[in-house]
Protein backbone atom coordinates (compact mmCIF):
# COMPACT_ATOMS: atom_id res chain seq x y z
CA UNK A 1 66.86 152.54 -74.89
CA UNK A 2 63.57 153.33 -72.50
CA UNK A 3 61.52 155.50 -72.38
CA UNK A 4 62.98 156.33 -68.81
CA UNK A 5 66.44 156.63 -70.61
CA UNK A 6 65.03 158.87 -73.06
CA UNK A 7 63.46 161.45 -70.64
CA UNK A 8 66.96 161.35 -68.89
CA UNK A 9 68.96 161.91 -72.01
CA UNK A 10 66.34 165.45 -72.85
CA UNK A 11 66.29 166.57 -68.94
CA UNK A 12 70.60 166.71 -69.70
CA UNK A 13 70.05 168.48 -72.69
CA UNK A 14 67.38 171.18 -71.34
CA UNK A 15 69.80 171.45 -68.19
CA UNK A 16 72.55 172.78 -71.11
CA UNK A 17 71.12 174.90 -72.84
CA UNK A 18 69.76 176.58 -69.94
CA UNK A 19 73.53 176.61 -68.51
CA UNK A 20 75.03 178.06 -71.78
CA UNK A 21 72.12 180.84 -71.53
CA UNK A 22 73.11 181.96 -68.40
CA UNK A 23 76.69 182.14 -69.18
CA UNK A 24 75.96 184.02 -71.73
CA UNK A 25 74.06 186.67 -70.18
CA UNK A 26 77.12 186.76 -67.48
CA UNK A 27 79.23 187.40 -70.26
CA UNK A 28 77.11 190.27 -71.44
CA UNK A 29 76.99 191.86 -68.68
CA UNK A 30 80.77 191.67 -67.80
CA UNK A 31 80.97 193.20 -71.11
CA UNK A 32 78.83 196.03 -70.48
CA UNK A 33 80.35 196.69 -67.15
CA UNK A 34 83.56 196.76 -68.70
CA UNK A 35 82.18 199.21 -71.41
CA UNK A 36 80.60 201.41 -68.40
CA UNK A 37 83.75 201.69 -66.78
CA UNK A 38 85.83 202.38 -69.74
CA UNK A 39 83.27 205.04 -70.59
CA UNK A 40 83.28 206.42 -67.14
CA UNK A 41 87.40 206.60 -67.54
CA UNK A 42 87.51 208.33 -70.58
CA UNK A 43 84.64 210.66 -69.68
CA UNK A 44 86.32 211.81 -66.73
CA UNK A 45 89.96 212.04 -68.06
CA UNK A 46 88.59 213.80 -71.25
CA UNK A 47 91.89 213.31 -72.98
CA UNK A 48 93.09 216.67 -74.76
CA UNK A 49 94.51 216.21 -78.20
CA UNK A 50 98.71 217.17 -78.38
CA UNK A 51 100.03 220.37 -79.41
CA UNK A 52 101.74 220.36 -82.45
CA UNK A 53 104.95 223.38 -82.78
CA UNK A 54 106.72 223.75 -86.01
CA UNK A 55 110.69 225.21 -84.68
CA UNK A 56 112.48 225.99 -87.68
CA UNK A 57 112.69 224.92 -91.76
CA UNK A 58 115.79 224.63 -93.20
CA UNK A 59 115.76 225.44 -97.28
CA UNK A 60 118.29 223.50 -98.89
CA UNK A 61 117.04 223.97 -102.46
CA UNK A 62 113.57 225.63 -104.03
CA UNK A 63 113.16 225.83 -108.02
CA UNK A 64 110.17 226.56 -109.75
CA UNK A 65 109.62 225.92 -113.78
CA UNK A 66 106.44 227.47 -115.76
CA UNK A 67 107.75 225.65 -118.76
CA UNK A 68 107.11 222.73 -117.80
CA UNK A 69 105.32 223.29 -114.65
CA UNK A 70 107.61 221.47 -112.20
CA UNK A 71 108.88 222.14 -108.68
CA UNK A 72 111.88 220.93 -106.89
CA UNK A 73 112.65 221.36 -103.30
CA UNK A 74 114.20 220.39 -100.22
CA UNK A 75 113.96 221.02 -96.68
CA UNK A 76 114.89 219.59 -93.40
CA UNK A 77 112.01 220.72 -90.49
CA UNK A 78 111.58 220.55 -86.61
CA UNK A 79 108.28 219.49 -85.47
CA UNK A 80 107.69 219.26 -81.66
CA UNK A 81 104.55 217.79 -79.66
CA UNK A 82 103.70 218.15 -76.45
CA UNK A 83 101.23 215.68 -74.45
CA UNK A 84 99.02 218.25 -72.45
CA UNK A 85 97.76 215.12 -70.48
CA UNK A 86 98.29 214.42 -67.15
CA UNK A 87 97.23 210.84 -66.73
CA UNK A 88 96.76 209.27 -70.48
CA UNK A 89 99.91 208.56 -72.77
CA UNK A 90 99.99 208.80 -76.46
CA UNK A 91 101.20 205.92 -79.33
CA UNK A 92 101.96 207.67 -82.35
CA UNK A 93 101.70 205.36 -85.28
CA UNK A 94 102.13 205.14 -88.89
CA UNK A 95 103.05 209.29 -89.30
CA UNK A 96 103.78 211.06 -92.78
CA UNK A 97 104.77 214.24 -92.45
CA UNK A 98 105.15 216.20 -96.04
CA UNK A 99 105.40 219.53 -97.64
CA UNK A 100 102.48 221.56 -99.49
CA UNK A 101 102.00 224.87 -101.44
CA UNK A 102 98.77 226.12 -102.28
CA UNK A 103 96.78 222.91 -101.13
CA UNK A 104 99.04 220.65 -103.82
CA UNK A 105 101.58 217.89 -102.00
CA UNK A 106 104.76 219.20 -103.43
CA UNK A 107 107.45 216.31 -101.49
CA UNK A 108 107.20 212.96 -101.29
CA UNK A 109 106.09 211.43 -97.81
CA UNK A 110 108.59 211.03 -94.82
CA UNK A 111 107.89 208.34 -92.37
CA UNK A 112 108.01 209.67 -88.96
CA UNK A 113 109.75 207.20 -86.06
CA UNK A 114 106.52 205.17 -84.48
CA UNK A 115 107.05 206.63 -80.77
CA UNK A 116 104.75 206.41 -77.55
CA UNK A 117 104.74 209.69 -75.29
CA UNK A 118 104.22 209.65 -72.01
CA UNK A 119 102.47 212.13 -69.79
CA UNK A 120 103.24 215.55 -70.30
CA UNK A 121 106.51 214.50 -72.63
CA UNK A 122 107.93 216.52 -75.61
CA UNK A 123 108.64 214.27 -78.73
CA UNK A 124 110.68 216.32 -80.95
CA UNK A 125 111.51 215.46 -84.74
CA UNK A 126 113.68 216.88 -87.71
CA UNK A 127 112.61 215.03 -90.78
CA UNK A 128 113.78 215.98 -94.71
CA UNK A 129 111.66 216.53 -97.28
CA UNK A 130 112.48 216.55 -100.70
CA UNK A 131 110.60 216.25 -104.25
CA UNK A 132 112.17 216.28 -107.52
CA UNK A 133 111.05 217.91 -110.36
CA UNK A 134 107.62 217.07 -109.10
CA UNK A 135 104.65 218.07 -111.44
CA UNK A 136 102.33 221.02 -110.44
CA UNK A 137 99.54 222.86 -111.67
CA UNK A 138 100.32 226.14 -113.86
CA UNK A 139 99.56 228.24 -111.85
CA UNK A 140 100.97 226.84 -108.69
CA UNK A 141 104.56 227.32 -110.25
CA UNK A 142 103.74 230.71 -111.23
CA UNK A 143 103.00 231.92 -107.70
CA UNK A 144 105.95 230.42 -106.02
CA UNK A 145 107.76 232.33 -108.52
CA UNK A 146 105.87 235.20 -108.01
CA UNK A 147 106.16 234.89 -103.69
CA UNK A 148 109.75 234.45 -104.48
CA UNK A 149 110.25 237.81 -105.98
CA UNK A 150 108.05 239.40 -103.20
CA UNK A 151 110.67 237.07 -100.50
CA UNK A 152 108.09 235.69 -98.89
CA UNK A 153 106.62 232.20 -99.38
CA UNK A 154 103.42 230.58 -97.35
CA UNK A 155 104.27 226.58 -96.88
CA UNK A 156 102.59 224.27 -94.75
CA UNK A 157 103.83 220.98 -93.09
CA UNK A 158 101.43 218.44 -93.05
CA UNK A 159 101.27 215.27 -90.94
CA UNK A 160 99.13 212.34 -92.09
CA UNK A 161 98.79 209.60 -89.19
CA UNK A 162 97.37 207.50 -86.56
CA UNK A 163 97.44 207.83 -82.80
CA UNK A 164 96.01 205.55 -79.90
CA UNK A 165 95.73 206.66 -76.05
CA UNK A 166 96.72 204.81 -72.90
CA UNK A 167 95.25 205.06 -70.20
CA UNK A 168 96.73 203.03 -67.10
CA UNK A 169 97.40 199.34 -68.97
CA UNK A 170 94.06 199.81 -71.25
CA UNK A 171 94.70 201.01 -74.75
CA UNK A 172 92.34 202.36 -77.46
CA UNK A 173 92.01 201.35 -80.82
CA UNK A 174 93.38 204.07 -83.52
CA UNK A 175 92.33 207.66 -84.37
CA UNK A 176 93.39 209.81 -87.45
CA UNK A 177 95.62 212.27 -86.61
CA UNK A 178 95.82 215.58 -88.69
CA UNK A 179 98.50 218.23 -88.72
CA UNK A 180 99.20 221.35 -90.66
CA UNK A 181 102.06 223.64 -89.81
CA UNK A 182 101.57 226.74 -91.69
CA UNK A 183 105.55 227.79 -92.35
CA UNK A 184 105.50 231.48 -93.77
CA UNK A 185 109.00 231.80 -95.25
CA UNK A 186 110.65 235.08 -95.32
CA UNK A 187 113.80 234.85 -97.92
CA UNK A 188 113.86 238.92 -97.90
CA UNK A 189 114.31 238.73 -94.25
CA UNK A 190 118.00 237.70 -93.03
CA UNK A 191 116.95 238.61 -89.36
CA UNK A 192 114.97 235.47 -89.00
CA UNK A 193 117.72 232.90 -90.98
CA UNK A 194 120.81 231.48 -90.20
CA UNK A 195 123.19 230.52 -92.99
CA UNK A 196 124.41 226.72 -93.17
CA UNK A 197 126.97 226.34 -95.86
CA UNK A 198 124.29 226.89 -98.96
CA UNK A 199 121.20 226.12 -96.55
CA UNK A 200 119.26 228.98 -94.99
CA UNK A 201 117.78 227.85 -91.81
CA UNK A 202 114.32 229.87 -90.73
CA UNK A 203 113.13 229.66 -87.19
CA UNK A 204 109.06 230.26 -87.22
CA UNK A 205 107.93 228.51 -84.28
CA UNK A 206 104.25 228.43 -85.65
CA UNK A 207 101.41 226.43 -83.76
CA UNK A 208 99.93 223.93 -85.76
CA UNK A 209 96.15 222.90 -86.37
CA UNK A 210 95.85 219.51 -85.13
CA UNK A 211 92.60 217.11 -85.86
CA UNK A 212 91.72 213.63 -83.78
C-alpha cells in the first residue's frame, strides 16, 4: 500500500469519527428538547393527585384473644377514586389494599384490579379482607377489646401501590401511591348500619390521605 493510499485510508477515518460526533450531539439535543418539552407539559398541567373516598365497611366477623394475643376479622369495603384531572389519565398498578388497627397490619393483602382512569372518571372497588387468627401485640388485642365494649372501633384501610400518568400518548414511569382510609366503626350505633344476614354494613364515607 502507498503512502498516498495510506493518507486516503486516515482522511476516511477522521471523516467518521467526526460524522459519529455530530450525530451524537444531534441526538443530545433531540433528547434535551424532548426533556424541555416534557417538562414544559407537566409543569403546566401540574397533575393533581386522586381523591381517595372510603363508602361503607361491611363487618362480617371481629374476635379478639388476650390469651394468646390473636385477632380474626373480616370485612368487605368500598373504596372510590376520583381523577380531579382534566387533561392527564391515571394507570393504577400493582394495588394492595389491607386492614390496620393501631399502626399493626391485621389482614392479609388484597390485590386490587390493575385499572387506567380516564379524565375526571370514578373507579370504584369493594374488596374483602380477612385475617385469621393473625398474631398481634398484647396490647393491641386488649384495646380492640376494650373499643369494643365502648362500641366504637378506629380502623384504617390502607392501600399500598403504584400509579403512572398519561398525558396525551406519553406515559410516565411509576410513582408510589399511598392511601389510608381512617374507618371509625360505631357498633353502639344502629343508625349508621344496615343488617345483612349476620353482617353489619357501616356507611362512613371518610376522605382518605393520599401520598404520590
Amino acid at each position: 500500500m502507498s503512502a498516498k493510499d495510506d493518507k486516503d485510508c486516515g482522511h476516511h477515518e477522521d471523516d467518521y469519527q467526526q460524522f459519529l460526533r455530530r450525530l451524537g450531539i444531534v441526538l443530545l439535543i433531540l433528547i434535551i428538547i424532548v426533556g424541555i418539552i416534557i417538562f414544559i407539559v407537566w409543569a403546566v398541567l401540574r397533575p393533581s393527585k386522586p381523591h381517595f373516598i372510603l363508602q361503607d365497611v361491611t363487618v362480617f366477623g371481629l374476635n379478639a384473644s388476650v390469651t394468646p394475643n390473636l385477632l380474626s376479622l373480616d370485612l368487605q369495603v368500598t373504596i372510590s377514586s376520583r381523577n380531579p384531572n382534566d387533561r392527564i389519565g391515571i394507570y393504577y398498578l400493582t394495588m394492595d389494599v389491607y386492614g390496620a388497627y393501631r399502626g399493626q397490619q391485621v389482614t392479609l393483602p388484597t390485590l386490587l384490579p390493575s385499572t387506567y382512569q380516564g379524565h375526571r372518571d370514578v373507579v370504584v372497588w369493594s374488596p374483602f379482607l380477612s385475617g385469621d387468627a393473625v398474631p398481634v401485640a398484647p396490647d393491641v388485642a386488649m384495646s380492640l377489646q376494650q373499643d369494643r365494649n365502648v362500641g366504637a372501633v378506629l380502623f384504617n384501610v390502607k392501600i399500598d401501590g403504584q400509579v403512572k400518568w398519561k398525558v396525551g400518548t406519553w406515559i410516565s414511569g411509576r410513582y408510589h401511591l399511598n392511601v389510608n382510609c381512617p374507618a371509625f366503626i360505631k357498633f353502639g350505633n344502629p343508625d349508621r348500619a344496615i343488617a345483612i344476614g349476620s353482617a353489619m354494613k357501616f356507611q362512613i364515607v371518610q376522605s382518605c390521605n393520599v401520598e404520590v
